[in-house]
Amino acid sequence: MAQGKRGLFGTRLGVILASAGSAVGLGNIWRFPSEVGRHGGAAFILVYLCFVFLLAMPVMIAEFVIGRTSKANTVDAYRVLAPGKPWMITGCFGVLGGVLVLSFYSVVAGWTLRYTSDTLLLRMTSGQDFASVFSAFSSNPWKPLVYQLVFLLMTHLIVVRGVEAGIERFSKLMMPLLLVIIVVLVGCSLSMQGAKEGLSFLLKPDFSKVTPSVVLSAIGQAFFSLSVGMGCLITYASYFGRETRLVSSAFSVCVIDSVVAILSGFIIFPAVFSVAGVEPDAGPGLVYITLPYVFGNVFQGMPVVGYVFSGLFYVLLLLAALTSTISMHEIVTAFLSEKLRISRRGAAWIVTAVCFLLGAACSLSFGLWSGVKVMGMGFFDLFDFLVAKFIMPLGGIAIAVFVGWYMNRKLVLSQLTNEGSLRVRCLSLLLFLIRWVAPVGVAVVFLNELLS
Ligand code: PFF
């Protein structure tokens, strides 16, 4: 391993903002509110938060331990820490997951790019039939591909600049901007007429809606939202310096991610409840069909406010998507450039090209290839299913078992305490979560799903 040539994050803030940038994405602003809307509001949020801190955060810390100890990409990390053992299969699945997730995620990010530009260029006007607009666009054979390609090239440009000058600098600029946009939007949304109803939907738990399948979606959502289970954070942690505090950084990332997800609900639901006849349970169409309609209605007579609000909302979604796609791209780019001993630029081009082609297949599954099914699913749903239902939970179990049971206990403790220089509160509780709660919890839910 050419360790001397590997990048390094420059500051502790950079570490937290880059990891939070990976975590905060479409998963928070698009997927989380649509899951909350479908699964009964606050009850889902409570279950979700338990999983974030009891299952996903321990796995995140385990990824940090593997990455910083090995200082290698996701596959080589296992080769370094467990030479000659089959653990590196976990890393290979992580790289595969990175390719699949970037492929289908960039399709949705491409839609977001189109909605952002249309909103800013005043091409979204109230009175349009947004369901038809969305379905005509997403099923068009080439238009979504153009937006997807442009988005992938934006990701590419950041990744090729490297860890500190590209990923860290971009995250340090974008994450604070993102938080400011969120606060402005929450403020506007809370002053809307439907704010009270929207808030009570978000804050009053209805536990009758929490079925076993809702519990499973909450776990899937927690892993997806925190980017854990695929080794994305192993790759990032391989760029952490010796002074980075693994446990407190992971805790900060989980808090930032959860706050952003919940605030996204505070942005969306007051707006949704401000328009009579609009339901909060539209699912994935919430952001691309329901919201443009809602924006048009809520801001009738206040076109400037409406323009600023909806423009900021889609810019927020776009930036959040971008800070996440750079981390997916990085998993695969780091692996290829170190494995094939080629330049970062060359590796990044391979990743961009492959993900564009696979992403094109996902995009076409909404139109021209809607009849092409594998295991009964189009490519988009298939990739999503493979990542969220298999690669992430199984990867999460393997990562927790690797650090909790396989790795030398002293080494793990030394990573968690920065060679004994830090006092980490609840260290034994944390080890218990990594050894038992995370693997058993995820395995039970995974098996339950498999058997049903
Ligand atoms: N956490 C990202 C989101 O919430 O949008 C998605 C993601 C990023 C998943 C990176 C997996 C990953 F490796």
Tab-separated table of C-alpha atoms and ligand atoms in Angstrom:
chain	number	residue	atom	x	y	z
A	1	MET	CA	0.000	0.000	0.000
A	2	ALA	CA	1.441	3.311	-1.028
A	3	GLN	CA	0.479	4.890	2.281
A	4	GLY	CA	2.637	7.942	1.832
A	5	LYS	CA	0.594	8.933	-1.197
A	6	ARG	CA	-2.801	8.658	0.501
A	7	GLY	CA	-4.685	11.846	1.263
A	8	LEU	CA	-5.552	13.029	4.753
A	9	PHE	CA	-8.291	15.279	6.058
A	10	GLY	CA	-6.676	18.465	7.322
A	11	THR	CA	-8.831	19.327	10.344
A	12	ARG	CA	-11.202	17.781	12.869
A	13	LEU	CA	-14.020	19.956	11.620
A	14	GLY	CA	-13.247	18.755	8.098
A	15	VAL	CA	-13.615	15.145	9.251
A	16	ILE	CA	-16.999	15.782	10.809
A	17	LEU	CA	-18.323	17.884	7.939
A	18	ALA	CA	-17.131	15.459	5.247
A	19	SER	CA	-18.664	12.466	7.071
A	20	ALA	CA	-21.837	14.426	7.795
A	21	GLY	CA	-21.834	15.458	4.133
A	22	SER	CA	-21.837	11.807	3.149
A	23	ALA	CA	-24.649	11.086	5.577
A	24	VAL	CA	-26.864	14.090	4.841
A	25	GLY	CA	-28.354	13.609	1.401
A	26	LEU	CA	-31.458	12.685	-0.533
A	27	GLY	CA	-31.945	10.075	2.198
A	28	ASN	CA	-32.713	12.843	4.693
A	29	ILE	CA	-34.588	15.376	2.625
A	30	TRP	CA	-36.354	13.156	0.088
A	31	ARG	CA	-36.591	9.644	1.545
A	32	PHE	CA	-37.016	10.372	5.275
A	33	PRO	CA	-40.055	12.681	4.992
A	34	SER	CA	-41.702	10.307	2.538
A	35	GLU	CA	-41.208	7.385	4.972
A	36	VAL	CA	-42.493	9.493	7.877
A	37	GLY	CA	-45.492	10.516	5.790
A	38	ARG	CA	-46.348	6.918	4.930
A	39	HIS	CA	-45.657	5.362	8.315
A	40	GLY	CA	-47.562	7.579	10.686
A	41	GLY	CA	-45.354	10.522	11.612
A	42	ALA	CA	-43.780	10.745	15.061
A	43	ALA	CA	-43.995	7.030	15.928
A	44	PHE	CA	-41.770	6.269	12.937
A	45	ILE	CA	-39.360	9.032	13.973
A	46	LEU	CA	-38.993	7.584	17.480
A	47	VAL	CA	-38.319	4.062	16.217
A	48	TYR	CA	-35.906	5.507	13.673
A	49	LEU	CA	-33.935	7.464	16.282
A	50	CYS	CA	-33.536	4.340	18.464
A	51	PHE	CA	-32.048	2.494	15.495
A	52	VAL	CA	-29.748	5.375	14.616
A	53	PHE	CA	-28.132	5.422	18.048
A	54	LEU	CA	-28.337	1.728	18.994
A	55	LEU	CA	-27.563	0.020	15.695
A	56	ALA	CA	-26.213	2.382	13.059
A	57	MET	CA	-23.912	4.500	15.240
A	58	PRO	CA	-22.010	1.462	16.594
A	59	VAL	CA	-21.507	0.252	13.018
A	60	MET	CA	-20.294	3.720	12.037
A	61	ILE	CA	-17.755	3.666	14.865
A	62	ALA	CA	-16.680	0.167	13.800
A	63	GLU	CA	-16.135	1.471	10.239
A	64	PHE	CA	-14.059	4.330	11.621
A	65	VAL	CA	-11.926	1.855	13.598
A	66	ILE	CA	-11.308	-0.362	10.553
A	67	GLY	CA	-10.510	2.592	8.293
A	68	ARG	CA	-8.130	4.415	10.575
A	69	THR	CA	-6.303	1.284	11.718
A	70	SER	CA	-5.741	-0.048	8.223
A	71	LYS	CA	-5.305	3.253	6.346
A	72	ALA	CA	-6.532	1.470	3.239
A	73	ASN	CA	-9.486	1.339	0.868
A	74	THR	CA	-12.503	-0.773	1.798
A	75	VAL	CA	-11.168	-4.019	0.300
A	76	ASP	CA	-7.527	-3.691	1.302
A	77	ALA	CA	-8.551	-2.687	4.823
A	78	TYR	CA	-9.559	-6.310	5.472
A	79	ARG	CA	-6.475	-7.609	3.697
A	80	VAL	CA	-4.301	-5.521	6.022
A	81	LEU	CA	-6.167	-6.421	9.220
A	82	ALA	CA	-7.005	-10.058	8.433
A	83	PRO	CA	-4.428	-11.306	5.924
A	84	GLY	CA	-5.352	-14.515	4.141
A	85	LYS	CA	-8.862	-14.586	5.626
A	86	PRO	CA	-12.076	-14.274	3.606
A	87	TRP	CA	-13.102	-11.011	5.324
A	88	MET	CA	-12.184	-9.012	2.241
A	89	ILE	CA	-15.372	-10.313	0.605
A	90	THR	CA	-17.149	-7.779	2.842
A	91	GLY	CA	-15.019	-5.054	1.280
A	92	CYS	CA	-15.793	-6.309	-2.244
A	93	PHE	CA	-19.517	-6.118	-1.510
A	94	GLY	CA	-18.956	-2.588	-0.226
A	95	VAL	CA	-17.370	-1.554	-3.530
A	96	LEU	CA	-20.199	-3.237	-5.459
A	97	GLY	CA	-22.665	-1.390	-3.211
A	98	GLY	CA	-20.881	1.888	-3.966
A	99	VAL	CA	-21.313	1.321	-7.717
A	100	LEU	CA	-24.976	0.318	-7.421
A	101	VAL	CA	-25.947	3.105	-5.059
A	102	LEU	CA	-24.185	5.801	-7.102
A	103	SER	CA	-25.917	4.495	-10.233
A	104	PHE	CA	-29.489	4.775	-8.992
A	105	TYR	CA	-28.871	7.748	-6.702
A	106	SER	CA	-27.505	9.811	-9.568
A	107	VAL	CA	-30.797	9.285	-11.422
A	108	VAL	CA	-32.748	10.930	-8.597
A	109	ALA	CA	-30.027	13.560	-8.236
A	110	GLY	CA	-30.443	14.252	-11.976
A	111	TRP	CA	-34.191	14.796	-11.461
A	112	THR	CA	-33.282	17.202	-8.667
A	113	LEU	CA	-30.926	19.079	-10.967
A	114	ARG	CA	-33.707	19.470	-13.496
A	115	TYR	CA	-36.185	20.664	-10.831
A	116	THR	CA	-33.603	23.111	-9.485
A	117	SER	CA	-32.877	24.630	-12.878
A	118	ASP	CA	-36.555	24.729	-13.854
A	119	THR	CA	-37.467	26.422	-10.597
A	120	LEU	CA	-34.660	28.975	-10.827
A	121	LEU	CA	-35.385	29.691	-14.504
A	122	LEU	CA	-39.080	30.147	-13.743
A	123	ARG	CA	-40.097	27.168	-15.853
A	124	MET	CA	-42.216	25.663	-13.030
A	125	THR	CA	-45.503	27.516	-12.967
A	126	SER	CA	-48.437	26.888	-10.695
A	127	GLY	CA	-51.388	25.336	-12.454
A	128	GLN	CA	-49.283	22.687	-14.195
A	129	ASP	CA	-50.288	19.057	-13.716
A	130	PHE	CA	-47.151	18.063	-11.830
A	131	ALA	CA	-47.907	14.341	-11.817
A	132	SER	CA	-47.897	14.357	-15.639
A	133	VAL	CA	-44.869	16.662	-15.780
A	134	PHE	CA	-42.926	14.262	-13.554
A	135	SER	CA	-43.976	11.107	-15.324
A	136	ALA	CA	-43.321	12.611	-18.779
A	137	PHE	CA	-39.844	13.678	-17.674
A	138	SER	CA	-38.805	10.548	-15.772
A	139	SER	CA	-39.992	8.266	-18.576
A	140	ASN	CA	-38.339	10.297	-21.356
A	141	PRO	CA	-35.602	8.162	-22.976
A	142	TRP	CA	-32.844	10.781	-23.018
A	143	LYS	CA	-33.619	13.955	-21.034
A	144	PRO	CA	-33.089	12.478	-17.547
A	145	LEU	CA	-29.825	10.936	-18.818
A	146	VAL	CA	-28.460	14.361	-19.695
A	147	TYR	CA	-29.190	15.692	-16.191
A	148	GLN	CA	-27.797	12.542	-14.620
A	149	LEU	CA	-24.594	12.859	-16.631
A	150	VAL	CA	-24.149	16.521	-15.696
A	151	PHE	CA	-24.637	15.631	-12.041
A	152	LEU	CA	-22.125	12.771	-12.226
A	153	LEU	CA	-19.598	15.095	-13.841
A	154	MET	CA	-20.042	17.581	-10.991
A	155	THR	CA	-19.317	14.752	-8.529
A	156	HIS	CA	-16.364	13.643	-10.648
A	157	LEU	CA	-14.812	17.118	-10.653
A	158	ILE	CA	-14.800	17.263	-6.859
A	159	VAL	CA	-13.479	13.733	-6.374
A	160	VAL	CA	-10.536	14.111	-8.770
A	161	ARG	CA	-9.282	17.091	-6.782
A	162	GLY	CA	-8.476	14.733	-3.952
A	163	VAL	CA	-9.292	14.324	-0.299
A	164	GLU	CA	-8.305	17.663	1.186
A	165	ALA	CA	-8.611	20.040	-1.787
A	166	GLY	CA	-11.737	18.356	-3.165
A	167	ILE	CA	-13.869	16.472	-0.652
A	168	GLU	CA	-12.917	18.338	2.525
A	169	ARG	CA	-12.944	21.828	1.067
A	170	PHE	CA	-16.267	21.266	-0.700
A	171	SER	CA	-17.891	19.807	2.435
A	172	LYS	CA	-16.598	22.643	4.591
A	173	LEU	CA	-18.187	25.178	2.253
A	174	MET	CA	-21.413	23.344	1.550
A	175	MET	CA	-22.435	21.899	4.905
A	176	PRO	CA	-22.719	25.263	6.698
A	177	LEU	CA	-24.556	26.678	3.666
A	178	LEU	CA	-26.897	23.707	3.767
A	179	LEU	CA	-27.644	24.263	7.441
A	180	VAL	CA	-28.361	27.955	6.846
A	181	ILE	CA	-30.763	27.122	4.000
A	182	ILE	CA	-32.521	24.590	6.223
A	183	VAL	CA	-32.990	27.089	9.051
A	184	VAL	CA	-34.372	29.721	6.648
A	185	LEU	CA	-36.778	27.197	5.120
A	186	VAL	CA	-37.952	25.910	8.509
A	187	GLY	CA	-38.623	29.516	9.561
A	188	CYS	CA	-40.703	30.157	6.422
A	189	SER	CA	-42.521	26.875	6.713
A	190	LEU	CA	-43.476	27.400	10.346
A	191	SER	CA	-45.105	30.682	9.435
A	192	MET	CA	-47.451	28.930	6.984
A	193	GLN	CA	-51.103	28.416	7.635
A	194	GLY	CA	-50.799	24.617	7.923
A	195	ALA	CA	-47.893	24.769	10.361
A	196	LYS	CA	-49.911	23.618	13.376
A	197	GLU	CA	-51.347	20.585	11.639
A	198	GLY	CA	-48.003	19.721	10.062
A	199	LEU	CA	-46.280	19.903	13.428
A	200	SER	CA	-48.853	17.800	15.191
A	201	PHE	CA	-48.501	15.180	12.449
A	202	LEU	CA	-44.766	15.181	13.065
A	203	LEU	CA	-44.879	15.300	16.841
A	204	LYS	CA	-47.868	13.122	17.849
A	205	PRO	CA	-46.889	9.445	17.746
A	206	ASP	CA	-49.410	6.956	16.353
A	207	PHE	CA	-47.956	3.594	17.415
A	208	SER	CA	-50.726	1.625	15.720
A	209	LYS	CA	-48.906	2.322	12.434
A	210	VAL	CA	-45.663	0.682	13.631
A	211	THR	CA	-45.860	-2.777	12.050
A	212	PRO	CA	-42.907	-5.169	11.602
A	213	SER	CA	-42.394	-3.947	8.064
A	214	VAL	CA	-42.296	-0.365	9.309
A	215	VAL	CA	-39.585	-1.404	11.784
A	216	LEU	CA	-37.608	-2.862	8.919
A	217	SER	CA	-37.959	0.294	6.845
A	218	ALA	CA	-36.738	2.290	9.840
A	219	ILE	CA	-33.560	0.187	10.061
A	220	GLY	CA	-32.993	0.373	6.302
A	221	GLN	CA	-33.530	4.117	6.443
A	222	ALA	CA	-31.109	4.522	9.381
A	223	PHE	CA	-28.322	2.614	7.610
A	224	PHE	CA	-28.910	4.357	4.303
A	225	SER	CA	-29.110	7.777	5.869
A	226	LEU	CA	-25.910	7.356	7.869
A	227	SER	CA	-24.069	5.781	4.890
A	228	VAL	CA	-23.101	2.728	6.965
A	229	GLY	CA	-22.743	-0.929	6.017
A	230	MET	CA	-20.875	-0.461	2.739
A	231	GLY	CA	-17.502	0.714	3.945
A	232	CYS	CA	-17.982	4.257	2.718
A	233	LEU	CA	-16.878	5.473	6.124
A	234	ILE	CA	-14.014	2.955	6.185
A	235	THR	CA	-12.676	4.796	3.163
A	236	TYR	CA	-13.200	8.212	4.765
A	237	ALA	CA	-11.684	7.089	8.083
A	238	SER	CA	-8.584	5.899	6.254
A	239	TYR	CA	-7.941	9.638	5.728
A	240	PHE	CA	-8.444	10.537	9.418
A	241	GLY	CA	-5.460	11.803	11.354
A	242	ARG	CA	-4.269	10.393	14.704
A	243	GLU	CA	-5.947	13.179	16.654
A	244	THR	CA	-9.458	12.533	15.259
A	245	ARG	CA	-11.831	11.429	18.007
A	246	LEU	CA	-13.715	8.513	16.534
A	247	VAL	CA	-16.550	8.205	19.031
A	248	SER	CA	-17.400	11.860	19.376
A	249	SER	CA	-17.113	12.404	15.613
A	250	ALA	CA	-19.542	9.534	14.985
A	251	PHE	CA	-21.917	10.925	17.593
A	252	SER	CA	-21.777	14.397	15.984
A	253	VAL	CA	-22.463	12.929	12.539
A	254	CYS	CA	-25.472	10.985	13.854
A	255	VAL	CA	-26.853	14.064	15.588
A	256	ILE	CA	-26.370	16.305	12.527
A	257	ASP	CA	-27.934	13.706	10.247
A	258	SER	CA	-30.962	13.154	12.481
A	259	VAL	CA	-31.500	16.877	13.038
A	260	VAL	CA	-31.419	17.510	9.281
A	261	ALA	CA	-33.855	14.663	8.627
A	262	ILE	CA	-36.317	15.900	11.231
A	263	LEU	CA	-35.968	19.535	10.128
A	264	SER	CA	-36.733	18.414	6.580
A	265	GLY	CA	-40.021	17.165	7.988
A	266	PHE	CA	-40.498	20.596	9.572
A	267	ILE	CA	-39.994	22.145	6.140
A	268	ILE	CA	-42.213	19.807	4.169
A	269	PHE	CA	-45.227	18.952	6.345
A	270	PRO	CA	-46.361	22.462	7.355
A	271	ALA	CA	-46.301	23.294	3.629
A	272	VAL	CA	-48.184	20.108	2.709
A	273	PHE	CA	-50.857	20.695	5.350
A	274	SER	CA	-51.339	24.272	4.141
A	275	VAL	CA	-53.093	23.078	0.990
A	276	ALA	CA	-56.512	21.464	1.316
A	277	GLY	CA	-56.799	18.002	-0.164
A	278	VAL	CA	-53.074	17.225	-0.258
A	279	GLU	CA	-52.095	14.121	1.688
A	280	PRO	CA	-48.745	13.679	3.457
A	281	ASP	CA	-48.368	10.034	2.427
A	282	ALA	CA	-47.492	10.457	-1.255
A	283	GLY	CA	-44.243	8.476	-0.808
A	284	PRO	CA	-41.338	9.155	-3.148
A	285	GLY	CA	-43.487	11.477	-5.287
A	286	LEU	CA	-43.742	13.891	-2.334
A	287	VAL	CA	-40.818	16.055	-3.395
A	288	TYR	CA	-41.302	15.966	-7.180
A	289	ILE	CA	-45.103	15.992	-7.497
A	290	THR	CA	-46.730	17.101	-4.261
A	291	LEU	CA	-44.292	19.874	-3.338
A	292	PRO	CA	-44.287	21.825	-6.632
A	293	TYR	CA	-48.087	21.789	-6.412
A	294	VAL	CA	-47.972	22.873	-2.772
A	295	PHE	CA	-45.444	25.651	-3.468
A	296	GLY	CA	-47.631	26.970	-6.282
A	297	ASN	CA	-50.694	27.088	-4.027
A	298	VAL	CA	-49.171	28.310	-0.791
A	299	PHE	CA	-47.410	31.197	-2.458
A	300	GLN	CA	-50.214	32.305	-4.759
A	301	GLY	CA	-50.114	36.097	-4.736
A	302	MET	CA	-46.550	36.124	-3.300
A	303	PRO	CA	-44.527	35.067	-6.321
A	304	VAL	CA	-41.192	36.390	-5.055
A	305	VAL	CA	-41.412	34.593	-1.710
A	306	GLY	CA	-42.519	31.458	-3.533
A	307	TYR	CA	-39.614	31.728	-5.958
A	308	VAL	CA	-37.072	32.114	-3.159
A	309	PHE	CA	-38.570	29.326	-1.023
A	310	SER	CA	-38.893	26.723	-3.746
A	311	GLY	CA	-35.559	27.718	-5.331
A	312	LEU	CA	-33.763	27.353	-1.991
A	313	PHE	CA	-35.476	24.028	-1.355
A	314	TYR	CA	-34.247	22.421	-4.575
A	315	VAL	CA	-30.770	23.954	-4.225
A	316	LEU	CA	-30.655	22.390	-0.749
A	317	LEU	CA	-31.632	19.008	-2.118
A	318	LEU	CA	-29.033	19.285	-4.875
A	319	LEU	CA	-26.153	20.220	-2.566
A	320	ALA	CA	-27.079	17.514	-0.093
A	321	ALA	CA	-27.100	14.958	-2.918
A	322	LEU	CA	-23.704	16.131	-4.111
A	323	THR	CA	-21.961	15.845	-0.730
A	324	SER	CA	-23.262	12.245	-0.596
A	325	THR	CA	-22.404	11.191	-4.134
A	326	ILE	CA	-18.793	12.265	-3.684
A	327	SER	CA	-18.517	9.751	-0.843
A	328	MET	CA	-20.007	6.916	-2.913
A	329	HIS	CA	-17.690	7.789	-5.781
A	330	GLU	CA	-14.727	7.894	-3.403
A	331	ILE	CA	-15.287	4.312	-2.154
A	332	VAL	CA	-14.825	2.976	-5.665
A	333	THR	CA	-12.239	5.496	-6.906
A	334	ALA	CA	-9.934	4.859	-3.925
A	335	PHE	CA	-10.246	1.114	-4.436
A	336	LEU	CA	-9.563	1.191	-8.184
A	337	SER	CA	-6.678	3.622	-8.044
A	338	GLU	CA	-4.932	1.662	-5.290
A	339	LYS	CA	-5.764	-1.764	-6.704
A	340	LEU	CA	-4.901	-1.085	-10.334
A	341	ARG	CA	-2.128	1.368	-9.356
A	342	ILE	CA	-3.535	3.987	-11.679
A	343	SER	CA	-3.962	7.707	-11.110
A	344	ARG	CA	-6.907	9.016	-9.141
A	345	ARG	CA	-8.063	10.816	-12.279
A	346	GLY	CA	-8.055	7.609	-14.361
A	347	ALA	CA	-9.865	5.645	-11.649
A	348	ALA	CA	-12.448	8.398	-11.270
A	349	TRP	CA	-13.182	8.343	-15.002
A	350	ILE	CA	-13.823	4.597	-14.895
A	351	VAL	CA	-16.232	5.031	-11.971
A	352	THR	CA	-18.071	7.917	-13.617
A	353	ALA	CA	-18.450	6.025	-16.899
A	354	VAL	CA	-19.613	2.742	-15.340
A	355	CYS	CA	-22.070	4.464	-13.004
A	356	PHE	CA	-23.436	6.528	-15.861
A	357	LEU	CA	-24.129	3.386	-17.925
A	358	LEU	CA	-25.703	1.496	-15.030
A	359	GLY	CA	-27.585	4.628	-13.989
A	360	ALA	CA	-28.907	4.943	-17.547
A	361	ALA	CA	-30.380	1.441	-17.194
A	362	CYS	CA	-32.052	2.570	-13.931
A	363	SER	CA	-33.396	5.697	-15.575
A	364	LEU	CA	-34.746	3.784	-18.562
A	365	SER	CA	-36.628	1.472	-16.214
A	366	PHE	CA	-39.087	4.360	-15.731
A	367	GLY	CA	-39.879	4.458	-19.461
A	368	LEU	CA	-38.469	2.616	-22.449
A	369	TRP	CA	-37.344	-0.413	-20.406
A	370	SER	CA	-40.247	-0.492	-17.997
A	371	GLY	CA	-41.005	-4.020	-19.226
A	372	VAL	CA	-37.480	-5.308	-18.491
A	373	LYS	CA	-37.592	-7.079	-15.129
A	374	VAL	CA	-34.997	-8.962	-13.103
A	375	MET	CA	-36.428	-10.844	-10.109
A	376	GLY	CA	-39.690	-9.044	-10.873
A	377	MET	CA	-38.112	-5.584	-10.587
A	378	GLY	CA	-36.878	-2.878	-12.950
A	379	PHE	CA	-33.183	-1.907	-12.636
A	380	PHE	CA	-33.828	1.089	-10.365
A	381	ASP	CA	-35.836	-0.925	-7.841
A	382	LEU	CA	-33.468	-3.870	-8.156
A	383	PHE	CA	-30.381	-1.796	-7.298
A	384	ASP	CA	-32.186	-0.093	-4.424
A	385	PHE	CA	-33.358	-3.492	-3.142
A	386	LEU	CA	-29.902	-5.080	-3.366
A	387	VAL	CA	-28.246	-2.203	-1.538
A	388	ALA	CA	-30.824	-1.456	1.157
A	389	LYS	CA	-32.042	-4.987	1.838
A	390	PHE	CA	-28.847	-7.044	1.358
A	391	ILE	CA	-25.543	-5.244	1.052
A	392	MET	CA	-26.087	-2.695	3.833
A	393	PRO	CA	-27.579	-4.972	6.535
A	394	LEU	CA	-25.211	-7.875	5.821
A	395	GLY	CA	-22.276	-5.476	5.556
A	396	GLY	CA	-23.339	-3.865	8.832
A	397	ILE	CA	-23.398	-7.236	10.608
A	398	ALA	CA	-20.007	-8.231	9.174
A	399	ILE	CA	-18.391	-4.906	10.119
A	400	ALA	CA	-19.700	-5.035	13.705
A	401	VAL	CA	-18.615	-8.689	14.108
A	402	PHE	CA	-15.199	-7.936	12.624
A	403	VAL	CA	-14.465	-5.136	15.087
A	404	GLY	CA	-16.361	-6.625	18.039
A	405	TRP	CA	-15.112	-10.209	17.830
A	406	TYR	CA	-12.296	-10.604	15.330
A	407	MET	CA	-10.040	-7.593	15.791
A	408	ASN	CA	-7.615	-7.494	18.668
A	409	ARG	CA	-9.437	-5.915	21.637
A	410	LYS	CA	-6.426	-3.812	22.645
A	411	LEU	CA	-6.111	-2.384	19.154
A	412	VAL	CA	-9.797	-1.469	19.099
A	413	LEU	CA	-9.572	0.201	22.503
A	414	SER	CA	-6.475	2.062	21.487
A	415	GLN	CA	-8.293	3.409	18.396
A	416	LEU	CA	-11.341	4.417	20.399
A	417	THR	CA	-9.277	6.231	23.033
A	418	ASN	CA	-6.557	7.594	20.726
A	419	GLU	CA	-3.905	5.384	22.291
A	420	GLY	CA	-5.228	5.920	25.786
A	421	SER	CA	-5.100	9.710	25.642
A	422	LEU	CA	-8.900	10.189	25.710
A	423	ARG	CA	-11.444	9.212	28.306
A	424	VAL	CA	-14.426	7.838	26.404
A	425	ARG	CA	-17.602	7.748	28.451
A	426	CYS	CA	-19.665	4.541	28.318
A	427	LEU	CA	-16.882	2.622	26.605
A	428	SER	CA	-18.122	-0.761	27.800
A	429	LEU	CA	-21.672	0.085	26.724
A	430	LEU	CA	-20.310	1.010	23.316
A	431	LEU	CA	-18.404	-2.261	23.016
A	432	PHE	CA	-21.554	-4.137	24.033
A	433	LEU	CA	-23.495	-2.341	21.289
A	434	ILE	CA	-20.833	-3.230	18.716
A	435	ARG	CA	-20.455	-6.875	19.818
A	436	TRP	CA	-24.060	-7.788	20.505
A	437	VAL	CA	-26.786	-5.261	19.892
A	438	ALA	CA	-25.863	-4.144	16.368
A	439	PRO	CA	-25.181	-7.578	14.810
A	440	VAL	CA	-28.016	-9.401	16.593
A	441	GLY	CA	-30.520	-6.568	16.057
A	442	VAL	CA	-29.809	-6.285	12.344
A	443	ALA	CA	-29.680	-10.083	11.888
A	444	VAL	CA	-33.083	-10.591	13.527
A	445	VAL	CA	-34.728	-8.004	11.326
A	446	PHE	CA	-32.903	-9.252	8.228
A	447	LEU	CA	-33.937	-12.891	8.802
A	448	ASN	CA	-37.473	-11.902	9.616
A	449	GLU	CA	-37.678	-10.077	6.305
A	450	LEU	CA	-36.055	-12.943	4.396
A	451	LEU	CA	-38.436	-15.542	5.824
A	452	SER	CA	-41.522	-13.443	5.224
B	1	PFF	N1	-26.451	8.790	3.324
B	1	PFF	C1	-26.840	9.196	2.012
B	1	PFF	C2	-28.208	9.842	2.070
B	1	PFF	O1	-28.828	9.867	3.134
B	1	PFF	O2	-28.666	10.332	1.055
B	1	PFF	C3	-26.834	8.042	1.032
B	1	PFF	C4	-25.569	7.230	1.016
B	1	PFF	C5	-24.322	7.839	0.903
B	1	PFF	C6	-25.658	5.863	1.079
B	1	PFF	C7	-23.162	7.065	0.867
B	1	PFF	C8	-24.503	5.082	1.068
B	1	PFF	C9	-23.269	5.705	0.952
B	1	PFF	F1	-22.194	4.955	0.935
